[in-house]
Amino acid sequence: MNMRKIITVAALLLVTGAGAFAQQALWGGQQIISPEINADNSVTFRFVAPKAIKVQVTGDFLPTTPMKMGDFSFDAPGMADLKEGQNGVWEYTTEPLESELYSYSFIVDGLSVKDPNNAYLQRDIASQTNYFIIGGGKADDYKVQDVPHGTVSRVWYHSDVLGKDRRMSVYTPAGYEDGKTKYPVLYLLHGMGGDEEAWLCTGRAAQVMDNLIASGRAKPMIVVMTNGNTLHQAAPGEDASGMYKPYNCGSFDTSFEAHFKDVISFVDSHYRTIKKSSARAIAGLSMGGGHSYQISLNYPKTFDYVGLFSAGIGIRQGDDSGYIAPDFYKNTYEKLDVLFANQPKLYYIAIGETDFLYKANEELRNHLDEKNYPYVYVETPGGHIWRNWRIYLVDFAQRLFK
Amino acid sequence: MNMRKIITVAALLLVTGAGAFAQQALWGGQQIISPEINADNSVTFRFVAPKAIKVQVTGDFLPTTPMKMGDFSFDAPGMADLKEGQNGVWEYTTEPLESELYSYSFIVDGLSVKDPNNAYLQRDIASQTNYFIIGGGKADDYKVQDVPHGTVSRVWYHSDVLGKDRRMSVYTPAGYEDGKTKYPVLYLLHGMGGDEEAWLCTGRAAQVMDNLIASGRAKPMIVVMTNGNTLHQAAPGEDASGMYKPYNCGSFDTSFEAHFKDVISFVDSHYRTIKKSSARAIAGLSMGGGHSYQISLNYPKTFDYVGLFSAGIGIRQGDDSGYIAPDFYKNTYEKLDVLFANQPKLYYIAIGETDFLYKANEELRNHLDEKNYPYVYVETPGGHIWRNWRIYLVDFAQRLFK
C-alpha cells in the first residue's frame, strides 16, 4: 500500500470512524470555519442553511437587556442576525471582543441549534452550549497553556452518612505524582443543578489552577470538587440511576453538609494532604456558597479559608413563617462568633452588582461589619453568572495558603 | 426564609446558574421527555417545533441502507418521520429495541439538530450526538451500575521522543488506591480522529471495566488510553494549541509507535504495574489497531496480549509503487516470526463482516494460518462502527491476564 493509498484509507477510517453522521458532514456539507477568531479579536460565525429564512446568533458577547420577573432581575441575552452569502453560508462578525470565555447558540428560523462546526460544548446543568475563548487578557487563565499540568481524576468514595458511593473530581497539581510533598486542599462546590463536573467544565478550574500555579500566583494545592446533590451519586450519565435530567437538583436539607465529613476523611486518607485548618479552604458558588457557609460554621477549626461566591446564604435560624431550620442550619450567628474567634485567615465574599442574592449577602456583610469581623469583599459587574465565578476563583485561589 | 421561599430561590438559582439559554428552556418552552424508554424497550422521541414542516429522527437503531462509494461500503443511516401532535410537539416511537447504546439526531426541515431534552452527548471525532442505552442485555455492561468503580484520571506525561508533554487517560480499578497490589496493564488505542477521550466516551471503557471486574469476568487491571495523534498534545480543547477541529488527525508516520516507549516508561514508573510482558496487553481500533500491530511487532517481548479491532494493518514492507516504508513499518512478517516465537498468550483479531478493512485483515489471517500461528478470530455483523468495538473490548478484556 503506498502513501497515497494510506491517506485514502485514512480518510475512510476517519469517515467511518465518525459513524453515519460524520459522513454527511464530510461528504454532503461544506467545510467551513466557525467560530473564527480574527486578528482584532472580533469573531466570525458561519452557518450553512441554504433553505433558512432567518439565522441568528445569541450569546453572552452581545449586549444584553436587563429584565425583571418579580423580585428577580436578570439580563436577557442579545441576538444578532447573520447575513446570507454564497452557497447558503450565513455569516456574522462581532465587534472586537474583550478577553473572556463566551458561549453561544444559533437560532435558525426560531429553532435553537448548536454550531456543527464547533464540536466543543460545555454543559451547564441541562444545557449544552458552544463556547470559545478570546485570549490576550484575563481569559488566558482559562486557556490550556503549555505549562505543567495537574492530573484531573474522577474518584468514587463511600459516604457512611448517606449510605452510598459517590463521585468527586480531584485536581492534583503538577508534580504530585513525582514527589512526597504534602499539599493544602481547596474544596470547591458547585451551584444548584451542577455536579462534580461543573467547576471543571464551565468553571475551567483545572486550567485556572495550572496557570496560577505555573506562574507562581497560587500555591500548589489539591482541589476537590464534590457533587452537591445527595439524591444522586454522580453527574447524570455517570450515576447508576442513569441519565436523569438535571433541573431541580441540589440539596438544601443539610444532607450534603452532614456528609461532608466523609469527604474530608476520604481526601485526607487517600491524598497527601496537610491535615490542618491552615491548609484547608472551602468555597462555592450559589448553592455551593450556601454549603460552604454552613460547612465552615458547623465544622469548627476545620477551614481557615472560606469563599462565598454569589452565595445562597438566606437560610437562617428559623423565621416568621413557622419554618424551623434543622439544627445544622440553626444559630448561624452564634456559630459565626466561634468561627471568627478562631481567627480565620480569609473570609471572602464576592458577588455581582445585579445578583438576586445581593441583599442576603449584604445582610451578612452588615452583620460582620457590626461585629468587626474581618473579611474580603469583591463586587463585580453583572449577575449570577459563570463569568463572575471564574473571576472569583482566580482571585480567591491566589489568596490561599500563603 | 421559609421552605417555600427556599424552593423559589432554588428555582431561580437554577435558572440563572444555567445562564441565558436555560432561561428559554425553562420559561419559554414545554418540559417534555425525550428520549423516553418505554417498558417494552421501544423508545419515544419528542421534539417541540410548532413552525416546522417536517421533523425526522436519524439514528443507528433504524434500518440502514447498504451503500458503496468506489471500493468503500458503508451503511447509510435510516430516518423516520415524527408526527405533529398538540402544542407543536412532534413524536415518534420506535419498535422495541435490542439492548445496545444508540445515537441519534433530529432533522428539522433539513437541519440537523440535537435533542434539547437530552443534554447528554458523546463526541466522536468532530461530531457530537445524543445517545441512550437500552439495558437488559449486552448494553448493561455499558451502563453505570451500582458496583465498585475505578478511578478515571487525565494525566500528563512527557515524551522525550516527541519533545512535548502529552495527555493520556488512565483507568485504575476499584481498590487501587486502598492497596499495595500490582496490576497488569491494558494499553487501549483509538482510531483516526479520536483522542484520549474516545474509548471513555464512545467506547464506555470505564463502565465496561467496572462491570467486568465487579462480576469477576475480567481481572482487575489498569487501562491506559493514549492520544494517537502526535501533532497534538491532547484532545481538542485540552491542547495548548486550542480548539482544533479533529478531522484529518492521526499518526501514520511511526511517530506514535516510536514514542510509545515513553508511554510505557511513564506508566511503569507512576503506577503499581506488573512490569512483565505477561501482564501487558495492547489493543486498538482501526488506526489504533494498526498502531497495536506495529507496536507489538517492534517492541519484542513487551506484550503477551495483542488485540486488533477492525485494524488498519495495510502498511507493509514497501510496495509496487516505489513507496519505501520507514524502518518501523518494514519487515512485518519477519517481526511476526519473532513475536510468535515468544508464544504470545493471545493474538486477537476482530472485524465486522462489511468492514472496508476486512481484506487487509483476511490477508493477515491467511498468513498466520500458513505459518500455523495461533490466534483468536471474531467476526461480527456490521462494519467499521463503535457498536463492534465495544463488543470486542468486552470480549477481549475477559481473555486477559488469566
PDB file of N, CA and C in Angstrom, chain B residues 289-343:
ATOM      1  N   GLY B 289      -5.651  -0.040  15.893  1.00  0.00           N
ATOM      2  CA  GLY B 289      -5.340  -1.453  15.634  1.00  0.00           C
ATOM      3  C   GLY B 289      -4.037  -1.552  14.852  1.00  0.00           C
ATOM      4  N   GLY B 290      -3.869  -0.621  13.892  1.00  0.00           N
ATOM      5  CA  GLY B 290      -2.593  -0.547  13.168  1.00  0.00           C
ATOM      6  C   GLY B 290      -1.443  -0.225  14.116  1.00  0.00           C
ATOM      7  N   HIS B 291      -1.680   0.736  15.002  1.00  0.00           N
ATOM      8  CA  HIS B 291      -0.655   1.068  16.000  1.00  0.00           C
ATOM      9  C   HIS B 291      -0.329  -0.135  16.876  1.00  0.00           C
ATOM     10  N   SER B 292      -1.364  -0.842  17.309  1.00  0.00           N
ATOM     11  CA  SER B 292      -1.147  -2.008  18.184  1.00  0.00           C
ATOM     12  C   SER B 292      -0.345  -3.086  17.453  1.00  0.00           C
ATOM     13  N   TYR B 293      -0.676  -3.257  16.187  1.00  0.00           N
ATOM     14  CA  TYR B 293       0.032  -4.228  15.347  1.00  0.00           C
ATOM     15  C   TYR B 293       1.516  -3.868  15.278  1.00  0.00           C
ATOM     16  N   GLN B 294       1.807  -2.625  14.946  1.00  0.00           N
ATOM     17  CA  GLN B 294       3.199  -2.195  14.786  1.00  0.00           C
ATOM     18  C   GLN B 294       3.950  -2.173  16.116  1.00  0.00           C
ATOM     19  N   ILE B 295       3.301  -1.695  17.143  1.00  0.00           N
ATOM     20  CA  ILE B 295       3.976  -1.612  18.451  1.00  0.00           C
ATOM     21  C   ILE B 295       4.287  -3.018  18.967  1.00  0.00           C
ATOM     22  N   SER B 296       3.329  -3.938  18.824  1.00  0.00           N
ATOM     23  CA  SER B 296       3.587  -5.304  19.308  1.00  0.00           C
ATOM     24  C   SER B 296       4.716  -5.952  18.512  1.00  0.00           C
ATOM     25  N   LEU B 297       4.852  -5.580  17.235  1.00  0.00           N
ATOM     26  CA  LEU B 297       5.931  -6.145  16.415  1.00  0.00           C
ATOM     27  C   LEU B 297       7.281  -5.521  16.729  1.00  0.00           C
ATOM     28  N   ASN B 298       7.265  -4.245  17.076  1.00  0.00           N
ATOM     29  CA  ASN B 298       8.519  -3.515  17.221  1.00  0.00           C
ATOM     30  C   ASN B 298       9.028  -3.414  18.655  1.00  0.00           C
ATOM     31  N   TYR B 299       8.209  -3.860  19.599  1.00  0.00           N
ATOM     32  CA  TYR B 299       8.645  -3.908  20.995  1.00  0.00           C
ATOM     33  C   TYR B 299       8.624  -5.366  21.408  1.00  0.00           C
ATOM     34  N   PRO B 300       9.611  -6.144  20.957  1.00  0.00           N
ATOM     35  CA  PRO B 300       9.536  -7.588  21.217  1.00  0.00           C
ATOM     36  C   PRO B 300       9.546  -7.884  22.716  1.00  0.00           C
ATOM     37  N   LYS B 301       8.853  -8.932  23.094  1.00  0.00           N
ATOM     38  CA  LYS B 301       8.763  -9.395  24.481  1.00  0.00           C
ATOM     39  C   LYS B 301       8.180  -8.347  25.428  1.00  0.00           C
ATOM     40  N   THR B 302       7.335  -7.466  24.889  1.00  0.00           N
ATOM     41  CA  THR B 302       6.733  -6.444  25.745  1.00  0.00           C
ATOM     42  C   THR B 302       5.267  -6.754  26.041  1.00  0.00           C
ATOM     43  N   PHE B 303       4.560  -7.291  25.029  1.00  0.00           N
ATOM     44  CA  PHE B 303       3.127  -7.562  25.185  1.00  0.00           C
ATOM     45  C   PHE B 303       2.839  -9.029  24.894  1.00  0.00           C
ATOM     46  N   ASP B 304       2.238  -9.711  25.846  1.00  0.00           N
ATOM     47  CA  ASP B 304       1.816 -11.095  25.592  1.00  0.00           C
ATOM     48  C   ASP B 304       0.388 -11.169  25.054  1.00  0.00           C
ATOM     49  N   TYR B 305      -0.301 -10.029  25.044  1.00  0.00           N
ATOM     50  CA  TYR B 305      -1.686  -9.984  24.560  1.00  0.00           C
ATOM     51  C   TYR B 305      -1.804  -8.852  23.540  1.00  0.00           C
ATOM     52  N   VAL B 306      -2.297  -9.193  22.351  1.00  0.00           N
ATOM     53  CA  VAL B 306      -2.438  -8.198  21.289  1.00  0.00           C
ATOM     54  C   VAL B 306      -3.852  -8.278  20.731  1.00  0.00           C
ATOM     55  N   GLY B 307      -4.513  -7.133  20.639  1.00  0.00           N
ATOM     56  CA  GLY B 307      -5.871  -7.104  20.097  1.00  0.00           C
ATOM     57  C   GLY B 307      -5.968  -6.174  18.910  1.00  0.00           C
ATOM     58  N   LEU B 308      -6.397  -6.702  17.784  1.00  0.00           N
ATOM     59  CA  LEU B 308      -6.569  -5.888  16.579  1.00  0.00           C
ATOM     60  C   LEU B 308      -8.065  -5.800  16.289  1.00  0.00           C
ATOM     61  N   PHE B 309      -8.640  -4.645  16.547  1.00  0.00           N
ATOM     62  CA  PHE B 309     -10.086  -4.436  16.353  1.00  0.00           C
ATOM     63  C   PHE B 309     -10.273  -3.645  15.060  1.00  0.00           C
ATOM     64  N   SER B 310     -10.810  -4.273  14.025  1.00  0.00           N
ATOM     65  CA  SER B 310     -11.009  -3.581  12.732  1.00  0.00           C
ATOM     66  C   SER B 310      -9.732  -2.835  12.359  1.00  0.00           C
ATOM     67  N   ALA B 311      -8.638  -3.533  12.450  1.00  0.00           N
ATOM     68  CA  ALA B 311      -7.337  -2.850  12.458  1.00  0.00           C
ATOM     69  C   ALA B 311      -6.893  -2.358  11.082  1.00  0.00           C
ATOM     70  N   GLY B 312      -6.311  -1.170  11.072  1.00  0.00           N
ATOM     71  CA  GLY B 312      -5.701  -0.598   9.869  1.00  0.00           C
ATOM     72  C   GLY B 312      -4.278  -1.135   9.744  1.00  0.00           C
ATOM     73  N   ILE B 313      -4.179  -2.348   9.183  1.00  0.00           N
ATOM     74  CA  ILE B 313      -2.868  -3.019   9.164  1.00  0.00           C
ATOM     75  C   ILE B 313      -2.344  -3.150   7.747  1.00  0.00           C
ATOM     76  N   GLY B 314      -2.792  -2.271   6.852  1.00  0.00           N
ATOM     77  CA  GLY B 314      -2.412  -2.405   5.446  1.00  0.00           C
ATOM     78  C   GLY B 314      -0.992  -1.965   5.122  1.00  0.00           C
ATOM     79  N   ILE B 315      -0.315  -1.331   6.058  1.00  0.00           N
ATOM     80  CA  ILE B 315       1.007  -0.785   5.765  1.00  0.00           C
ATOM     81  C   ILE B 315       2.039  -1.897   5.819  1.00  0.00           C
ATOM     82  N   ARG B 316       2.730  -2.124   4.696  1.00  0.00           N
ATOM     83  CA  ARG B 316       3.670  -3.243   4.690  1.00  0.00           C
ATOM     84  C   ARG B 316       5.079  -2.802   4.297  1.00  0.00           C
ATOM     85  N   GLN B 317       5.861  -3.823   3.924  1.00  0.00           N
ATOM     86  CA  GLN B 317       7.308  -3.644   3.822  1.00  0.00           C
ATOM     87  C   GLN B 317       7.786  -2.881   2.572  1.00  0.00           C
ATOM     88  N   GLY B 318       7.095  -1.938   2.106  1.00  0.00           N
ATOM     89  CA  GLY B 318       7.406  -1.319   0.823  1.00  0.00           C
ATOM     90  C   GLY B 318       6.459  -1.924  -0.180  1.00  0.00           C
ATOM     91  N   ASP B 319       6.280  -1.327  -1.327  1.00  0.00           N
ATOM     92  CA  ASP B 319       5.358  -1.953  -2.268  1.00  0.00           C
ATOM     93  C   ASP B 319       5.658  -1.575  -3.705  1.00  0.00           C
ATOM     94  N   ASP B 320       4.783  -1.993  -4.592  1.00  0.00           N
ATOM     95  CA  ASP B 320       4.921  -1.854  -6.040  1.00  0.00           C
ATOM     96  C   ASP B 320       5.110  -0.406  -6.505  1.00  0.00           C
ATOM     97  N   SER B 321       4.618   0.537  -5.749  1.00  0.00           N
ATOM     98  CA  SER B 321       4.636   1.922  -6.236  1.00  0.00           C
ATOM     99  C   SER B 321       5.967   2.620  -5.991  1.00  0.00           C
ATOM    100  N   GLY B 322       6.908   1.924  -5.355  1.00  0.00           N
ATOM    101  CA  GLY B 322       8.173   2.581  -5.056  1.00  0.00           C
ATOM    102  C   GLY B 322       8.182   3.199  -3.667  1.00  0.00           C
ATOM    103  N   TYR B 323       7.040   3.156  -2.981  1.00  0.00           N
ATOM    104  CA  TYR B 323       6.989   3.642  -1.598  1.00  0.00           C
ATOM    105  C   TYR B 323       7.840   2.748  -0.721  1.00  0.00           C
ATOM    106  N   ILE B 324       8.694   3.337   0.055  1.00  0.00           N
ATOM    107  CA  ILE B 324       9.502   2.551   0.992  1.00  0.00           C
ATOM    108  C   ILE B 324       9.048   2.871   2.406  1.00  0.00           C
ATOM    109  N   ALA B 325       8.630   1.860   3.104  1.00  0.00           N
ATOM    110  CA  ALA B 325       8.146   2.068   4.471  1.00  0.00           C
ATOM    111  C   ALA B 325       9.310   2.487   5.362  1.00  0.00           C
ATOM    112  N   PRO B 326       9.044   3.318   6.352  1.00  0.00           N
ATOM    113  CA  PRO B 326      10.094   3.590   7.336  1.00  0.00           C
ATOM    114  C   PRO B 326      10.446   2.289   8.068  1.00  0.00           C
ATOM    115  N   ASP B 327      11.645   2.246   8.641  1.00  0.00           N
ATOM    116  CA  ASP B 327      12.124   1.010   9.285  1.00  0.00           C
ATOM    117  C   ASP B 327      11.081   0.408  10.225  1.00  0.00           C
ATOM    118  N   PHE B 328      10.422   1.289  10.933  1.00  0.00           N
ATOM    119  CA  PHE B 328       9.471   0.825  11.934  1.00  0.00           C
ATOM    120  C   PHE B 328       8.368  -0.018  11.307  1.00  0.00           C
ATOM    121  N   TYR B 329       8.009   0.311  10.074  1.00  0.00           N
ATOM    122  CA  TYR B 329       6.915  -0.406   9.409  1.00  0.00           C
ATOM    123  C   TYR B 329       7.433  -1.523   8.483  1.00  0.00           C
ATOM    124  N   LYS B 330       8.763  -1.713   8.415  1.00  0.00           N
ATOM    125  CA  LYS B 330       9.343  -2.699   7.497  1.00  0.00           C
ATOM    126  C   LYS B 330       9.361  -4.102   8.092  1.00  0.00           C
ATOM    127  N   ASN B 331       9.469  -5.086   7.209  1.00  0.00           N
ATOM    128  CA  ASN B 331       9.712  -6.475   7.609  1.00  0.00           C
ATOM    129  C   ASN B 331       8.712  -6.974   8.647  1.00  0.00           C
ATOM    130  N   THR B 332       7.466  -6.650   8.428  1.00  0.00           N
ATOM    131  CA  THR B 332       6.465  -7.023   9.430  1.00  0.00           C
ATOM    132  C   THR B 332       6.352  -8.542   9.573  1.00  0.00           C
ATOM    133  N   TYR B 333       6.463  -9.270   8.472  1.00  0.00           N
ATOM    134  CA  TYR B 333       6.311 -10.725   8.584  1.00  0.00           C
ATOM    135  C   TYR B 333       7.488 -11.347   9.353  1.00  0.00           C
ATOM    136  N   GLU B 334       8.680 -10.807   9.150  1.00  0.00           N
ATOM    137  CA  GLU B 334       9.823 -11.275   9.931  1.00  0.00           C
ATOM    138  C   GLU B 334       9.611 -10.956  11.418  1.00  0.00           C
ATOM    139  N   LYS B 335       9.079  -9.770  11.662  1.00  0.00           N
ATOM    140  CA  LYS B 335       8.829  -9.398  13.057  1.00  0.00           C
ATOM    141  C   LYS B 335       7.724 -10.264  13.668  1.00  0.00           C
ATOM    142  N   LEU B 336       6.744 -10.653  12.835  1.00  0.00           N
ATOM    143  CA  LEU B 336       5.702 -11.580  13.314  1.00  0.00           C
ATOM    144  C   LEU B 336       6.324 -12.917  13.731  1.00  0.00           C
ATOM    145  N   ASP B 337       7.332 -13.372  12.966  1.00  0.00           N
ATOM    146  CA  ASP B 337       8.016 -14.624  13.334  1.00  0.00           C
ATOM    147  C   ASP B 337       8.614 -14.502  14.737  1.00  0.00           C
ATOM    148  N   VAL B 338       9.239 -13.363  15.010  1.00  0.00           N
ATOM    149  CA  VAL B 338       9.834 -13.146  16.340  1.00  0.00           C
ATOM    150  C   VAL B 338       8.740 -13.120  17.401  1.00  0.00           C
ATOM    151  N   LEU B 339       7.675 -12.386  17.113  1.00  0.00           N
ATOM    152  CA  LEU B 339       6.572 -12.269  18.075  1.00  0.00           C
ATOM    153  C   LEU B 339       6.012 -13.648  18.422  1.00  0.00           C
ATOM    154  N   PHE B 340       5.752 -14.452  17.403  1.00  0.00           N
ATOM    155  CA  PHE B 340       5.155 -15.761  17.684  1.00  0.00           C
ATOM    156  C   PHE B 340       6.169 -16.766  18.251  1.00  0.00           C
ATOM    157  N   ALA B 341       7.446 -16.540  17.982  1.00  0.00           N
ATOM    158  CA  ALA B 341       8.485 -17.367  18.623  1.00  0.00           C
ATOM    159  C   ALA B 341       8.420 -17.205  20.139  1.00  0.00           C
ATOM    160  N   ASN B 342       7.970 -16.035  20.568  1.00  0.00           N
ATOM    161  CA  ASN B 342       7.850 -15.782  22.009  1.00  0.00           C
ATOM    162  C   ASN B 342       6.533 -16.286  22.600  1.00  0.00           C
ATOM    163  N   GLN B 343       5.741 -16.958  21.759  1.00  0.00           N
ATOM    164  CA  GLN B 343       4.482 -17.554  22.215  1.00  0.00           C
ATOM    165  C   GLN B 343       3.571 -16.606  22.993  1.00  0.00           C
TER     166      GLN B 343
END
